[in-house]
Coordinates of C-alpha atoms in Angstrom, one line a residue:
M1 CA 185.1 -118.7 53.1
L2 CA 182.1 -116.5 52.4
V3 CA 182.4 -112.8 51.3
F4 CA 179.7 -110.5 52.3
A5 CA 178.8 -107.0 51.3
G6 CA 180.4 -103.9 53.0
P7 CA 179.4 -102.8 56.5
T8 CA 177.5 -99.7 55.1
A9 CA 174.7 -101.7 53.8
Y10 CA 174.6 -104.0 56.8
G11 CA 174.8 -100.8 59.2
Q12 CA 171.5 -99.7 57.3
G13 CA 169.4 -102.8 58.4
Y14 CA 169.9 -104.7 55.2
P15 CA 171.2 -108.4 55.3
P16 CA 174.8 -108.6 54.2
Q17 CA 175.0 -109.9 50.8
V18 CA 176.3 -113.4 50.4
N19 CA 178.9 -114.1 47.6
F20 CA 179.1 -117.8 46.9
T21 CA 181.2 -119.4 44.2
A22 CA 179.2 -122.0 42.0
Q23 CA 180.5 -124.8 43.9
Q24 CA 179.6 -123.3 47.2
D25 CA 176.2 -122.5 46.1
R26 CA 175.6 -126.0 44.8
E27 CA 177.0 -127.6 48.2
N28 CA 174.7 -125.1 50.1
M29 CA 171.5 -126.4 48.2
M30 CA 172.7 -130.0 48.7
T31 CA 172.9 -129.6 52.7
Q32 CA 169.4 -127.9 52.5
L33 CA 168.3 -131.0 50.7
G34 CA 170.0 -133.5 52.8
I35 CA 172.0 -134.8 49.7
K36 CA 175.4 -136.4 50.3
M37 CA 176.3 -137.4 46.7
L38 CA 175.1 -136.7 43.2
R39 CA 175.8 -139.0 40.4
P40 CA 178.1 -137.4 37.9
G41 CA 176.5 -136.0 34.5
A42 CA 177.5 -137.5 31.1
S43 CA 180.5 -136.6 29.4
G44 CA 180.7 -135.0 26.0
D45 CA 184.0 -136.8 25.4
N46 CA 183.7 -140.0 23.6
N47 CA 186.9 -141.3 25.3
S48 CA 185.7 -140.8 28.8
P49 CA 184.3 -143.8 30.6
N50 CA 181.3 -141.8 31.6
R51 CA 180.7 -140.7 28.2
A52 CA 177.0 -139.8 27.1
N53 CA 175.2 -142.5 25.5
S54 CA 174.5 -142.3 21.7
D55 CA 173.0 -145.8 21.3
Q56 CA 169.3 -145.7 20.5
S57 CA 168.8 -149.3 21.9
L58 CA 169.8 -148.1 25.2
A59 CA 168.3 -144.6 25.6
N60 CA 164.9 -145.5 27.2
P61 CA 165.7 -146.9 30.5
Y62 CA 162.3 -145.3 31.8
P63 CA 160.2 -145.6 28.8
D64 CA 156.8 -144.5 30.3
Y65 CA 156.4 -140.7 30.4
P66 CA 153.5 -139.1 32.6
D67 CA 150.5 -138.9 30.6
P68 CA 149.5 -135.1 30.2
L69 CA 145.7 -136.2 30.3
I70 CA 145.9 -138.4 33.3
S71 CA 145.3 -136.3 36.4
K72 CA 147.0 -137.1 40.0
S73 CA 143.7 -138.8 40.9
G74 CA 144.3 -141.2 38.0
K75 CA 141.2 -139.8 36.1
K76 CA 141.3 -139.5 32.3
V77 CA 140.8 -135.9 31.2
S78 CA 138.2 -136.0 28.5
N79 CA 137.3 -132.3 28.2
A80 CA 138.8 -128.9 27.9
Q81 CA 137.3 -127.8 31.2
D82 CA 139.1 -130.5 33.0
W83 CA 142.2 -129.5 31.5
W84 CA 142.2 -126.0 32.3
K85 CA 140.6 -126.2 36.0
T86 CA 142.4 -129.5 37.1
R87 CA 145.1 -131.0 35.0
R88 CA 146.8 -128.0 34.0
P89 CA 147.1 -126.4 37.4
E90 CA 148.6 -129.9 38.6
I91 CA 151.4 -129.8 36.0
I92 CA 152.2 -126.2 36.7
E93 CA 152.5 -126.8 40.4
D94 CA 155.1 -129.8 40.0
F95 CA 156.9 -127.8 37.5
E96 CA 157.3 -124.7 39.8
R97 CA 158.1 -126.9 42.8
E98 CA 160.4 -129.6 41.3
V99 CA 161.9 -128.2 38.0
Y100 CA 162.0 -124.5 37.3
G101 CA 161.1 -122.8 40.6
R102 CA 158.5 -120.2 41.6
V103 CA 158.4 -116.6 40.9
P104 CA 158.3 -115.0 44.3
K105 CA 155.7 -112.8 45.4
T106 CA 158.2 -110.1 46.1
A107 CA 159.2 -109.9 42.5
P108 CA 159.7 -106.2 41.9
N109 CA 158.1 -103.9 39.7
I110 CA 159.8 -102.7 36.4
T111 CA 159.8 -99.3 35.1
W112 CA 160.6 -98.8 31.6
H113 CA 162.4 -96.2 29.9
V114 CA 163.0 -95.5 26.3
K115 CA 166.8 -94.3 26.2
I116 CA 167.2 -94.1 22.3
T117 CA 164.7 -93.8 19.3
D118 CA 166.2 -94.1 16.0
K119 CA 165.4 -94.3 12.3
E120 CA 167.3 -97.0 10.8
F121 CA 167.4 -99.6 8.2
V122 CA 167.2 -103.4 8.4
G123 CA 168.4 -104.7 5.0
F124 CA 166.6 -102.4 2.5
N125 CA 163.5 -101.8 4.9
P126 CA 163.2 -98.8 6.9
V127 CA 162.7 -99.2 10.6
I128 CA 162.1 -97.5 13.9
A129 CA 164.5 -98.8 16.6
K130 CA 164.2 -98.2 20.2
Q131 CA 166.6 -99.0 23.0
I132 CA 164.8 -99.7 26.4
V133 CA 165.8 -100.2 29.8
G134 CA 163.6 -101.7 32.5
H135 CA 164.7 -100.5 36.0
A136 CA 163.8 -103.1 38.8
D137 CA 162.6 -101.4 41.9
N138 CA 165.5 -102.3 44.3
S139 CA 164.0 -100.2 47.3
S140 CA 163.7 -103.6 49.4
Y141 CA 167.6 -104.1 48.8
P142 CA 169.3 -100.9 47.3
M143 CA 172.7 -103.2 47.1
I144 CA 171.6 -104.8 43.9
D145 CA 170.7 -102.9 40.7
V146 CA 168.8 -104.6 37.7
N147 CA 168.3 -103.0 34.6
I148 CA 167.0 -105.0 31.9
A149 CA 168.1 -104.3 28.4
M150 CA 165.9 -104.5 25.4
T151 CA 165.7 -103.3 21.8
L152 CA 162.4 -103.1 19.8
V153 CA 162.4 -102.8 16.1
I154 CA 159.3 -102.0 14.1
P155 CA 158.9 -101.7 10.2
A156 CA 158.7 -97.8 9.8
N157 CA 156.2 -98.1 6.9
A158 CA 153.6 -100.2 9.2
K159 CA 149.9 -99.1 8.6
S160 CA 148.9 -100.9 11.5
P161 CA 150.1 -102.7 14.7
V162 CA 152.6 -105.3 13.8
P163 CA 153.1 -109.0 15.1
V164 CA 156.5 -109.1 17.1
L165 CA 159.0 -111.9 17.9
M166 CA 160.8 -111.5 21.2
M167 CA 164.1 -113.1 21.1
F168 CA 166.5 -113.9 24.1
A169 CA 169.9 -112.0 22.7
P170 CA 172.0 -109.1 23.3
S171 CA 170.3 -105.9 23.2
A172 CA 171.5 -104.0 20.3
L173 CA 170.4 -101.6 17.6
P174 CA 170.5 -102.9 14.0
A175 CA 172.1 -100.1 12.1
P176 CA 172.6 -96.7 14.2
A177 CA 172.1 -93.9 12.0
Q178 CA 175.2 -91.6 11.4
P179 CA 174.8 -87.8 11.3
P180 CA 174.9 -86.5 7.8
K181 CA 178.5 -85.2 6.5
E182 CA 177.4 -81.5 7.2
D183 CA 176.3 -82.3 10.8
L184 CA 179.5 -84.4 11.6
E185 CA 181.5 -81.4 10.2
K186 CA 179.9 -79.3 12.8
I187 CA 180.6 -81.7 15.5
N188 CA 184.3 -82.0 14.6
V189 CA 184.5 -78.1 14.4
A190 CA 183.1 -77.9 18.0
L191 CA 185.1 -80.9 19.3
K192 CA 188.3 -79.4 18.0
A193 CA 187.8 -76.2 19.8
L194 CA 186.9 -77.8 23.2
L195 CA 190.1 -80.0 22.7
I196 CA 192.2 -76.9 22.0
K197 CA 190.7 -75.2 25.1
S198 CA 191.4 -78.0 27.5
N199 CA 194.7 -78.2 26.1
P200 CA 196.3 -75.6 23.9
E201 CA 199.2 -77.8 22.8
L202 CA 196.8 -79.4 20.4
Q203 CA 196.3 -76.5 18.4
P204 CA 199.8 -76.7 16.4
V205 CA 199.1 -80.5 15.8
F206 CA 195.5 -79.8 14.3
E207 CA 197.1 -76.9 12.2
K208 CA 199.7 -79.6 11.1
Y209 CA 197.0 -82.0 10.1
P210 CA 194.1 -79.6 8.9
A211 CA 192.0 -82.6 7.4
Y212 CA 191.9 -84.8 10.5
N213 CA 188.8 -85.1 12.2
P214 CA 188.5 -86.6 15.8
I215 CA 185.3 -88.2 14.8
A216 CA 185.7 -90.0 11.4
A217 CA 182.7 -90.9 9.0
Q218 CA 181.6 -94.5 9.5
N219 CA 181.4 -96.8 6.6
T220 CA 178.0 -98.6 7.4
G221 CA 178.9 -101.2 4.7
F222 CA 175.5 -101.0 3.2
N223 CA 175.5 -100.9 -0.6
P224 CA 172.0 -100.8 -2.1
F225 CA 173.6 -101.8 -5.4
A226 CA 175.9 -104.6 -4.1
P227 CA 174.5 -108.2 -5.1
R228 CA 172.7 -110.1 -2.0
P229 CA 175.0 -112.7 -0.3
A230 CA 174.3 -116.4 -1.3
G231 CA 171.8 -118.0 1.3
D232 CA 168.7 -116.7 3.2
P233 CA 168.8 -113.1 4.6
P234 CA 169.6 -112.7 8.2
T235 CA 166.7 -113.5 10.8
A236 CA 166.0 -109.9 11.4
E237 CA 165.7 -109.0 7.7
Q238 CA 163.4 -111.8 7.2
L239 CA 161.3 -110.6 10.2
I240 CA 161.1 -107.1 8.9
A241 CA 160.5 -107.9 5.1
D242 CA 157.4 -110.1 6.3
G243 CA 155.9 -107.3 8.3
W244 CA 157.0 -108.3 11.6
G245 CA 158.6 -106.3 14.3
Y246 CA 161.2 -108.0 16.9
V247 CA 162.5 -107.5 20.3
L248 CA 166.0 -108.5 21.6
I249 CA 166.0 -109.0 25.3
D250 CA 169.3 -109.5 27.0
P251 CA 169.5 -112.4 29.3
A252 CA 172.5 -111.2 31.1
S253 CA 170.9 -108.0 32.2
I254 CA 168.4 -110.1 34.2
Q255 CA 170.3 -113.1 35.7
A256 CA 173.7 -114.1 35.2
D257 CA 174.3 -117.7 33.7
N258 CA 176.3 -119.1 36.4
G259 CA 175.8 -120.4 39.8
A260 CA 177.9 -117.6 41.3
G261 CA 175.3 -115.2 40.4
L262 CA 172.3 -116.5 42.2
T263 CA 172.7 -114.1 45.0
K264 CA 172.7 -111.2 42.5
G265 CA 170.8 -110.2 39.6
I266 CA 167.0 -110.6 39.9
I267 CA 167.0 -113.7 42.0
G268 CA 169.6 -112.2 44.3
L269 CA 167.3 -108.9 44.5
T270 CA 164.2 -110.7 45.6
N271 CA 166.2 -112.7 48.2
K272 CA 168.1 -109.6 49.6
G273 CA 171.2 -111.1 48.5
Q274 CA 170.9 -114.5 50.3
P275 CA 171.1 -118.0 49.0
R276 CA 168.0 -119.6 47.4
K277 CA 165.5 -122.0 49.1
P278 CA 164.9 -125.4 47.2
D279 CA 161.7 -124.2 45.5
D280 CA 163.2 -120.8 44.6
W281 CA 163.3 -119.9 40.9
G282 CA 166.4 -120.6 38.7
A283 CA 167.9 -118.5 35.8
L284 CA 165.5 -120.2 33.2
R285 CA 162.3 -119.0 35.1
A286 CA 164.0 -115.5 35.8
W287 CA 164.7 -115.0 32.0
A288 CA 160.9 -116.1 31.5
W289 CA 159.7 -113.7 34.0
A290 CA 161.5 -110.7 32.4
A291 CA 160.1 -111.7 29.1
S292 CA 156.7 -111.4 30.7
K293 CA 157.4 -108.0 31.9
A294 CA 158.9 -107.0 28.7
L295 CA 155.3 -108.2 27.3
D296 CA 153.5 -105.7 29.7
Y297 CA 155.8 -102.9 28.2
L298 CA 154.9 -104.0 24.7
A299 CA 151.3 -103.4 25.5
T300 CA 152.1 -99.7 25.6
E301 CA 153.4 -99.5 22.2
R302 CA 150.9 -98.1 19.8
M303 CA 152.5 -100.2 16.7
V304 CA 153.0 -103.3 18.4
D305 CA 150.0 -106.1 18.3
N306 CA 150.3 -107.2 21.9
K307 CA 147.9 -110.2 21.1
R308 CA 150.5 -111.6 18.6
V309 CA 153.7 -111.5 20.3
G310 CA 156.0 -114.7 20.0
I311 CA 159.0 -115.8 22.1
E312 CA 162.1 -117.3 20.4
G313 CA 165.4 -118.8 21.7
V314 CA 168.2 -121.2 21.0
S315 CA 170.2 -123.7 23.2
R316 CA 169.7 -122.5 26.9
Y317 CA 167.5 -119.6 25.6
G318 CA 165.4 -122.4 23.8
K319 CA 164.8 -123.7 27.2
A320 CA 163.9 -120.3 28.6
A321 CA 161.6 -119.6 25.6
L322 CA 159.5 -122.8 26.1
V323 CA 159.4 -122.0 29.7
T324 CA 158.2 -118.5 29.0
M325 CA 155.4 -119.7 26.6
A326 CA 154.3 -122.5 29.1
F327 CA 153.9 -120.3 32.0
D328 CA 152.7 -117.1 30.4
D329 CA 149.7 -117.8 28.0
R330 CA 149.6 -114.2 26.7
F331 CA 152.6 -115.2 24.3
A332 CA 150.9 -116.2 21.1
I333 CA 153.4 -118.3 19.3
G334 CA 156.7 -119.8 20.0
L335 CA 159.8 -120.8 18.1
I336 CA 161.9 -123.1 20.4
G337 CA 165.4 -123.9 18.9
S338 CA 167.7 -126.7 19.8
S339 CA 166.5 -126.7 23.6
G340 CA 167.9 -129.9 24.8
Q341 CA 168.0 -131.2 28.5
G342 CA 165.6 -128.8 30.5
G343 CA 163.5 -128.0 27.4
T344 CA 162.1 -130.4 24.8
K345 CA 164.4 -133.3 25.5
P346 CA 162.8 -135.9 27.9
N347 CA 164.4 -136.0 31.3
R348 CA 163.9 -140.0 31.3
R349 CA 165.8 -140.4 28.1
N350 CA 169.4 -141.8 28.4
F351 CA 170.9 -140.1 25.3
G352 CA 173.4 -137.2 25.2
E353 CA 172.9 -134.5 28.1
A354 CA 171.5 -136.1 31.2
L355 CA 169.5 -134.6 34.1
E356 CA 172.5 -135.1 36.2
N357 CA 174.4 -132.8 33.9
L358 CA 171.8 -129.9 34.7
A359 CA 171.5 -130.8 38.3
G360 CA 175.3 -130.9 39.0
G361 CA 176.8 -128.5 36.3
S362 CA 174.0 -126.2 35.6
H363 CA 172.0 -126.3 38.8
Y364 CA 171.4 -122.5 38.5
W365 CA 169.0 -122.9 35.6
M366 CA 166.7 -125.0 37.8
A367 CA 165.0 -125.0 41.2
G368 CA 167.1 -126.4 44.0
N369 CA 164.7 -129.3 44.2
Y370 CA 165.8 -130.7 40.7
M371 CA 168.8 -131.8 42.2
K372 CA 167.0 -134.5 44.3
Y373 CA 166.6 -136.5 40.8
A374 CA 170.4 -136.8 40.7
A375 CA 171.0 -138.0 44.2
S376 CA 172.7 -141.2 44.6
E377 CA 173.0 -140.9 48.4
A378 CA 170.7 -138.6 50.4
V379 CA 168.5 -138.5 53.4
F380 CA 165.6 -139.4 51.3
G381 CA 167.5 -142.4 49.9
S382 CA 168.3 -141.9 46.1
K383 CA 166.2 -140.7 43.0
T384 CA 166.2 -140.9 39.3
A385 CA 164.7 -139.1 36.4
N386 CA 162.2 -141.5 36.6
D387 CA 161.0 -140.2 39.9
L388 CA 160.3 -136.8 38.4
P389 CA 156.5 -136.1 38.6
V390 CA 156.4 -134.2 35.2
E391 CA 158.3 -134.5 31.9
S392 CA 159.1 -132.2 28.9
N393 CA 156.1 -133.6 26.9
E394 CA 153.8 -131.9 29.5
L395 CA 155.8 -128.8 29.3
I396 CA 155.0 -128.5 25.7
A397 CA 151.5 -129.4 26.4
L398 CA 151.1 -126.3 28.6
C399 CA 151.5 -124.3 25.5
A400 CA 148.4 -125.8 24.0
P401 CA 146.6 -124.7 21.9
R402 CA 148.8 -122.0 21.1
P403 CA 151.2 -122.6 18.2
V404 CA 154.8 -124.1 19.0
F405 CA 157.5 -124.7 16.3
I406 CA 160.2 -126.9 17.5
S407 CA 163.4 -126.7 15.5
H408 CA 166.7 -128.7 15.3
G409 CA 169.7 -128.7 13.2
I410 CA 171.8 -132.0 12.7
P411 CA 174.9 -133.4 14.6
E412 CA 177.2 -133.1 11.5
K413 CA 176.9 -129.3 11.4
G414 CA 177.2 -128.8 15.2
D415 CA 173.7 -129.5 16.4
A416 CA 175.0 -132.2 18.5
N417 CA 173.6 -135.6 19.7
W418 CA 174.0 -134.2 23.1
L419 CA 170.6 -132.4 22.4
D420 CA 168.6 -135.8 21.7
H421 CA 166.7 -134.9 18.5
Q422 CA 164.8 -138.1 18.8
G423 CA 163.6 -137.5 22.4
S424 CA 162.5 -134.1 21.6
Y425 CA 160.7 -135.4 18.8
M426 CA 159.1 -138.1 21.1
A427 CA 157.9 -135.3 23.5
A428 CA 156.2 -133.4 20.9
V429 CA 154.2 -136.4 19.8
S430 CA 152.9 -137.1 23.2
A431 CA 152.1 -133.4 23.9
G432 CA 149.9 -133.5 20.7
S433 CA 147.2 -135.1 22.7
V434 CA 146.5 -132.1 24.4
Y435 CA 146.4 -130.0 21.3
K436 CA 143.7 -132.3 20.1
L437 CA 141.9 -132.2 23.2
L438 CA 141.8 -128.4 22.9
G439 CA 140.5 -128.5 19.2
A440 CA 144.0 -127.7 17.8
K441 CA 146.0 -129.8 15.1
D442 CA 149.1 -131.4 16.5
L443 CA 151.9 -132.9 14.3
G444 CA 149.5 -135.0 12.4
V445 CA 150.5 -138.3 13.7
S446 CA 149.2 -140.6 16.5
N447 CA 150.3 -139.6 19.9
D448 CA 152.1 -143.0 20.5
Y449 CA 155.7 -141.4 21.2
K450 CA 157.1 -145.1 21.4
T451 CA 156.4 -146.1 17.9
E452 CA 156.3 -142.7 15.6
K453 CA 159.3 -142.2 13.5
M454 CA 161.2 -138.8 13.4
P455 CA 160.7 -137.5 10.0
P456 CA 163.7 -136.9 7.6
V457 CA 165.8 -133.8 7.9
N458 CA 164.3 -131.0 5.8
Q459 CA 160.9 -132.5 5.9
G460 CA 158.6 -130.2 8.0
M461 CA 155.6 -131.1 9.9
T462 CA 154.0 -127.9 9.8
S463 CA 150.2 -128.3 9.1
G464 CA 149.0 -127.6 12.6
Q465 CA 149.5 -125.4 15.7
L466 CA 152.4 -127.8 16.8
A467 CA 155.2 -128.1 14.3
W468 CA 158.5 -129.6 13.9
R469 CA 161.3 -129.3 11.4
Q470 CA 165.1 -130.4 11.6
H471 CA 166.8 -128.5 9.1
D472 CA 170.4 -129.4 7.7
G473 CA 172.4 -126.5 9.4
G474 CA 174.0 -126.4 12.7
H475 CA 173.3 -125.3 16.5
T476 CA 170.8 -122.4 15.3
D477 CA 167.3 -122.1 14.3
A478 CA 168.3 -119.4 11.4
P479 CA 167.6 -121.9 8.4
N480 CA 163.9 -122.6 9.9
I481 CA 163.0 -118.9 10.2
K482 CA 161.3 -118.7 6.5
Y483 CA 159.6 -121.8 7.4
F484 CA 158.4 -120.4 10.6
L485 CA 157.3 -117.2 9.3
Q486 CA 155.2 -119.0 6.3
W487 CA 153.8 -121.3 9.0
A488 CA 153.0 -118.5 11.4
D489 CA 151.4 -116.2 8.7
K490 CA 149.3 -119.1 7.7
L491 CA 147.8 -119.6 11.1
K492 CA 146.7 -115.9 11.3

């Protein structure tokens, strides 16, 4: 049974907000598309009869990927002009319609407001940290309020604008500064007086415990004389020490990571609380859109070099980072961590997570039309991944000639086979043909993705604008940060 918003909103002339469960939303989209049945996704349980394939000999039922340099007319793209004017727009159109969805023309304006500006430390380095909120204009549908949460951290000693890496992550200040002892004492004296005024019974309590303070001094845990922990410093420390700033943009403040949230968040706001149409944007495109809006804001920050802003993410946020980079050519560089299906992993590969997993279980990341390619029974018959007009190699190619670093870990440490490292490498190899066409350097190998061999773990391919490195850690890109920075600094 559907649940709607209250009568007050409806009485003001706004359509009542639909509140679907994730299953209801999926079924609604299937009805719109005329799909009667979807093929089940692969199981991560090795004991399941439908377990995900991990046999490379069975991984390529559809070995031929779309060639990013063959136009829809069948013409070979042989120069940059044809790429920019003809082929690239064709690929973008297919990705928007069939895979990630379109950003609506009614997407709202964002008004940015700096809530807090603080002087803090990241490791041993002084920084200026700002908490920033971007309010989406919701005058078209006041029942949905979207406030994008973001943190900006810049080296305090920078003499000129710095490059910045935007990361999909919860928005948090790195080390909020505490008032000095003298100021904290003044706060406690004033607070005790207020508490006693509101409740006189507290006066004998405070007299009995004269040393007690309502606000205790915080232990920041920072000891400049303590030895450094073993291993690499945290990502934020490495960025600041190398002269970069960083941004944390919180995906949860933009669009919920579930199907029930599709009539809420920024997608729900633009649809006035109604269910999506088949080519409407999914969460990945919504997160990417918000990153672009954050880039608009960064152009107003004097100490940010807005021509050198990068985008980073891991796992589902690795998918979002790649989508961001592909659709907004203002982002100068990308670090794409363990992005899997819907990211660098080819849909046509039968290894680990499958297209059917996203179409059935994580449909909210994608456009509704993506579900068609998992249909076993529908008004149009059935479709498979091989019917998709585009592939992940072309998504990477949309970033060319801008630098993209593709990062993975190893299954033994938690970067599971589910992600299909081999397939990700194959897509990068194929995308390299576009980098070469545009005068950039790719991985430094041929573009024959069927024969090129994935390099050993910890052997980076970082001599060009397209880079690859599989580290020996888990489901994170942290072990590759220092290599990313070395590579990015070399490309300046």
